[in-house]
Every structure is written in C-alpha cells, then in structure tokens.
Amino acid sequence: MSGSFSVSAMKMVIQQLWLGARLNWVKVSHAATDLKQFCLQNAQHDPLLTRVSSNINPFRLQNVCSFL
C-alpha cells in the first residue's frame, strides 16, 4: 500500500471490508428471478404500464386560454 493513506483511512477501509464480508450474498440469477416476479405481480399498479385516469393525472394538458 502507498504511504499516502492515513491510519484512520485504512481503519475505515478494513471496517467496510468486514461489513461486506458479513453480508448474505445472493446469486444474480436468483435476484433477477425475484425482481421479475415482483414486477409481474405489481404491473397492474404501475402507471407507466397502465393508463392513468385523466382526473388524477397531474401531467394532463391544461385548458389553454387564447386571446383573439
């Protein structure tokens, strides 16, 4: 290691490594399957996939007042 790291910085790095070692790791394939299942279960509530009724849509076009 380079001499530019202070002792306190090295202690923080070691602490982060210990915290990472204690995590429960999940395979990417398992996480992807869980994410896909979650998305499919909640698709009916997703406003990007279903239409939002115009009375509750905050981004609907407003009536524009035009002057002649």
Short mmCIF file of N, CA and C in Angstrom, two decimals:
data_model
loop_
_atom_site.label_atom_id
_atom_site.label_comp_id
_atom_site.label_asym_id
_atom_site.label_seq_id
_atom_site.Cartn_x
_atom_site.Cartn_y
_atom_site.Cartn_z
N MET A 1 0.83 -1.19 0.00
CA MET A 1 0.00 0.00 0.00
C MET A 1 0.88 1.25 0.00
N SER A 2 0.32 2.27 -0.50
CA SER A 2 1.03 3.53 -0.59
C SER A 2 1.08 4.21 0.77
N GLY A 3 2.08 5.01 0.98
CA GLY A 3 2.23 5.72 2.24
C GLY A 3 1.30 6.90 2.36
N SER A 4 0.52 7.20 1.32
CA SER A 4 -0.35 8.37 1.34
C SER A 4 -1.63 8.12 2.15
N PHE A 5 -1.94 6.86 2.46
CA PHE A 5 -3.13 6.56 3.25
C PHE A 5 -2.83 6.75 4.73
N SER A 6 -3.72 7.41 5.43
CA SER A 6 -3.54 7.59 6.86
C SER A 6 -4.06 6.36 7.59
N VAL A 7 -3.72 6.24 8.82
CA VAL A 7 -4.14 5.10 9.63
C VAL A 7 -5.66 5.08 9.78
N SER A 8 -6.26 6.24 9.96
CA SER A 8 -7.71 6.28 10.12
C SER A 8 -8.42 5.88 8.83
N ALA A 9 -7.85 6.26 7.68
CA ALA A 9 -8.44 5.87 6.40
C ALA A 9 -8.35 4.37 6.21
N MET A 10 -7.23 3.79 6.58
CA MET A 10 -7.06 2.34 6.47
C MET A 10 -8.01 1.60 7.41
N LYS A 11 -8.24 2.15 8.60
CA LYS A 11 -9.19 1.53 9.54
C LYS A 11 -10.59 1.55 8.94
N MET A 12 -10.95 2.64 8.28
CA MET A 12 -12.27 2.71 7.65
C MET A 12 -12.40 1.69 6.52
N VAL A 13 -11.34 1.51 5.75
CA VAL A 13 -11.36 0.52 4.67
C VAL A 13 -11.54 -0.88 5.25
N ILE A 14 -10.82 -1.19 6.28
CA ILE A 14 -10.93 -2.51 6.91
C ILE A 14 -12.32 -2.71 7.50
N GLN A 15 -12.90 -1.68 8.11
CA GLN A 15 -14.24 -1.78 8.66
C GLN A 15 -15.25 -2.07 7.54
N GLN A 16 -15.11 -1.39 6.41
CA GLN A 16 -16.01 -1.65 5.28
C GLN A 16 -15.86 -3.07 4.75
N LEU A 17 -14.64 -3.57 4.70
CA LEU A 17 -14.41 -4.94 4.25
C LEU A 17 -15.06 -5.95 5.20
N TRP A 18 -14.97 -5.71 6.49
CA TRP A 18 -15.61 -6.60 7.46
C TRP A 18 -17.13 -6.57 7.30
N LEU A 19 -17.68 -5.38 7.08
CA LEU A 19 -19.13 -5.28 6.89
C LEU A 19 -19.55 -6.01 5.62
N GLY A 20 -18.78 -5.89 4.57
CA GLY A 20 -19.09 -6.58 3.32
C GLY A 20 -18.98 -8.08 3.45
N ALA A 21 -18.08 -8.55 4.27
CA ALA A 21 -17.90 -9.99 4.46
C ALA A 21 -19.08 -10.61 5.20
N ARG A 22 -19.77 -9.81 6.00
CA ARG A 22 -20.91 -10.32 6.77
C ARG A 22 -22.22 -10.34 5.99
N LEU A 23 -22.25 -9.75 4.80
CA LEU A 23 -23.48 -9.70 4.02
C LEU A 23 -23.86 -11.07 3.50
N ASN A 24 -25.15 -11.29 3.38
CA ASN A 24 -25.64 -12.51 2.75
C ASN A 24 -25.68 -12.26 1.25
N TRP A 25 -24.84 -12.95 0.52
CA TRP A 25 -24.75 -12.76 -0.92
C TRP A 25 -25.79 -13.60 -1.63
N VAL A 26 -26.37 -13.05 -2.69
CA VAL A 26 -27.40 -13.73 -3.48
C VAL A 26 -26.90 -13.80 -4.92
N LYS A 27 -27.10 -14.94 -5.54
CA LYS A 27 -26.70 -15.09 -6.94
C LYS A 27 -27.53 -14.15 -7.81
N VAL A 28 -26.91 -13.65 -8.87
CA VAL A 28 -27.58 -12.71 -9.76
C VAL A 28 -28.80 -13.35 -10.40
N SER A 29 -28.71 -14.62 -10.76
CA SER A 29 -29.84 -15.30 -11.39
C SER A 29 -31.03 -15.37 -10.44
N HIS A 30 -30.77 -15.59 -9.17
CA HIS A 30 -31.84 -15.65 -8.17
C HIS A 30 -32.45 -14.26 -7.97
N ALA A 31 -31.60 -13.24 -7.88
CA ALA A 31 -32.09 -11.87 -7.70
C ALA A 31 -32.90 -11.42 -8.91
N ALA A 32 -32.46 -11.80 -10.11
CA ALA A 32 -33.19 -11.42 -11.33
C ALA A 32 -34.56 -12.10 -11.37
N THR A 33 -34.62 -13.34 -10.96
CA THR A 33 -35.90 -14.05 -10.92
C THR A 33 -36.85 -13.40 -9.93
N ASP A 34 -36.34 -13.05 -8.75
CA ASP A 34 -37.17 -12.37 -7.75
C ASP A 34 -37.66 -11.01 -8.26
N LEU A 35 -36.78 -10.28 -8.92
CA LEU A 35 -37.16 -8.96 -9.45
C LEU A 35 -38.22 -9.10 -10.53
N LYS A 36 -38.06 -10.06 -11.41
CA LYS A 36 -39.04 -10.28 -12.47
C LYS A 36 -40.40 -10.65 -11.88
N GLN A 37 -40.40 -11.51 -10.87
CA GLN A 37 -41.64 -11.91 -10.23
C GLN A 37 -42.31 -10.71 -9.55
N PHE A 38 -41.54 -9.87 -8.89
CA PHE A 38 -42.08 -8.68 -8.25
C PHE A 38 -42.70 -7.74 -9.28
N CYS A 39 -42.00 -7.53 -10.40
CA CYS A 39 -42.52 -6.64 -11.45
C CYS A 39 -43.81 -7.17 -12.04
N LEU A 40 -43.89 -8.48 -12.27
CA LEU A 40 -45.11 -9.06 -12.83
C LEU A 40 -46.27 -8.99 -11.85
N GLN A 41 -46.00 -9.15 -10.57
CA GLN A 41 -47.06 -9.08 -9.56
C GLN A 41 -47.61 -7.67 -9.40
N ASN A 42 -46.77 -6.66 -9.62
CA ASN A 42 -47.17 -5.28 -9.38
C ASN A 42 -47.41 -4.50 -10.66
N ALA A 43 -47.45 -5.16 -11.79
CA ALA A 43 -47.61 -4.47 -13.08
C ALA A 43 -48.95 -3.73 -13.17
N GLN A 44 -50.01 -4.28 -12.58
CA GLN A 44 -51.32 -3.63 -12.69
C GLN A 44 -51.37 -2.30 -11.93
N HIS A 45 -50.42 -2.05 -11.03
CA HIS A 45 -50.40 -0.80 -10.27
C HIS A 45 -49.37 0.19 -10.81
N ASP A 46 -48.68 -0.17 -11.88
CA ASP A 46 -47.62 0.68 -12.43
C ASP A 46 -48.22 1.67 -13.42
N PRO A 47 -48.15 2.98 -13.13
CA PRO A 47 -48.74 3.96 -14.04
C PRO A 47 -48.01 4.06 -15.38
N LEU A 48 -46.79 3.55 -15.47
CA LEU A 48 -46.08 3.57 -16.75
C LEU A 48 -46.59 2.48 -17.68
N LEU A 49 -47.19 1.43 -17.12
CA LEU A 49 -47.71 0.33 -17.93
C LEU A 49 -49.21 0.43 -18.17
N THR A 50 -49.91 1.06 -17.25
CA THR A 50 -51.36 1.20 -17.38
C THR A 50 -51.70 2.68 -17.54
N ARG A 51 -52.82 2.92 -18.11
CA ARG A 51 -53.24 4.32 -18.28
C ARG A 51 -53.67 4.91 -16.95
N VAL A 52 -53.39 6.15 -16.76
CA VAL A 52 -53.81 6.89 -15.57
C VAL A 52 -55.03 7.69 -15.96
N SER A 53 -56.08 7.61 -15.14
CA SER A 53 -57.29 8.35 -15.48
C SER A 53 -56.99 9.85 -15.50
N SER A 54 -57.64 10.56 -16.37
CA SER A 54 -57.31 11.97 -16.59
C SER A 54 -57.63 12.85 -15.38
N ASN A 55 -58.56 12.43 -14.53
CA ASN A 55 -58.90 13.29 -13.38
C ASN A 55 -57.84 13.22 -12.27
N ILE A 56 -56.97 12.20 -12.26
CA ILE A 56 -55.92 12.14 -11.24
C ILE A 56 -54.53 12.33 -11.83
N ASN A 57 -54.44 12.58 -13.12
CA ASN A 57 -53.15 12.75 -13.78
C ASN A 57 -52.65 14.18 -13.59
N PRO A 58 -51.57 14.39 -12.85
CA PRO A 58 -51.09 15.75 -12.64
C PRO A 58 -50.41 16.33 -13.87
N PHE A 59 -50.12 15.51 -14.88
CA PHE A 59 -49.42 15.97 -16.07
C PHE A 59 -50.34 16.12 -17.29
N ARG A 60 -51.64 16.09 -17.07
CA ARG A 60 -52.58 16.21 -18.18
C ARG A 60 -52.48 17.62 -18.78
N LEU A 61 -52.87 17.73 -20.03
CA LEU A 61 -52.84 19.02 -20.69
C LEU A 61 -53.89 19.94 -20.07
N GLN A 62 -53.47 21.11 -19.76
CA GLN A 62 -54.39 22.09 -19.17
C GLN A 62 -55.11 22.83 -20.29
N ASN A 63 -56.30 23.30 -20.00
CA ASN A 63 -57.02 24.13 -20.97
C ASN A 63 -56.26 25.45 -21.12
N VAL A 64 -56.01 25.79 -22.34
CA VAL A 64 -55.23 27.00 -22.61
C VAL A 64 -56.18 28.11 -23.01
N CYS A 65 -55.99 29.24 -22.41
CA CYS A 65 -56.81 30.40 -22.73
C CYS A 65 -56.13 31.14 -23.87
N SER A 66 -56.84 31.30 -24.95
CA SER A 66 -56.25 32.01 -26.09
C SER A 66 -57.02 33.31 -26.33
N PHE A 67 -56.28 34.34 -26.61
CA PHE A 67 -56.87 35.66 -26.89
C PHE A 67 -56.93 35.85 -28.39
N LEU A 68 -58.02 36.40 -28.85
CA LEU A 68 -58.15 36.68 -30.27
C LEU A 68 -57.57 38.01 -30.62
#
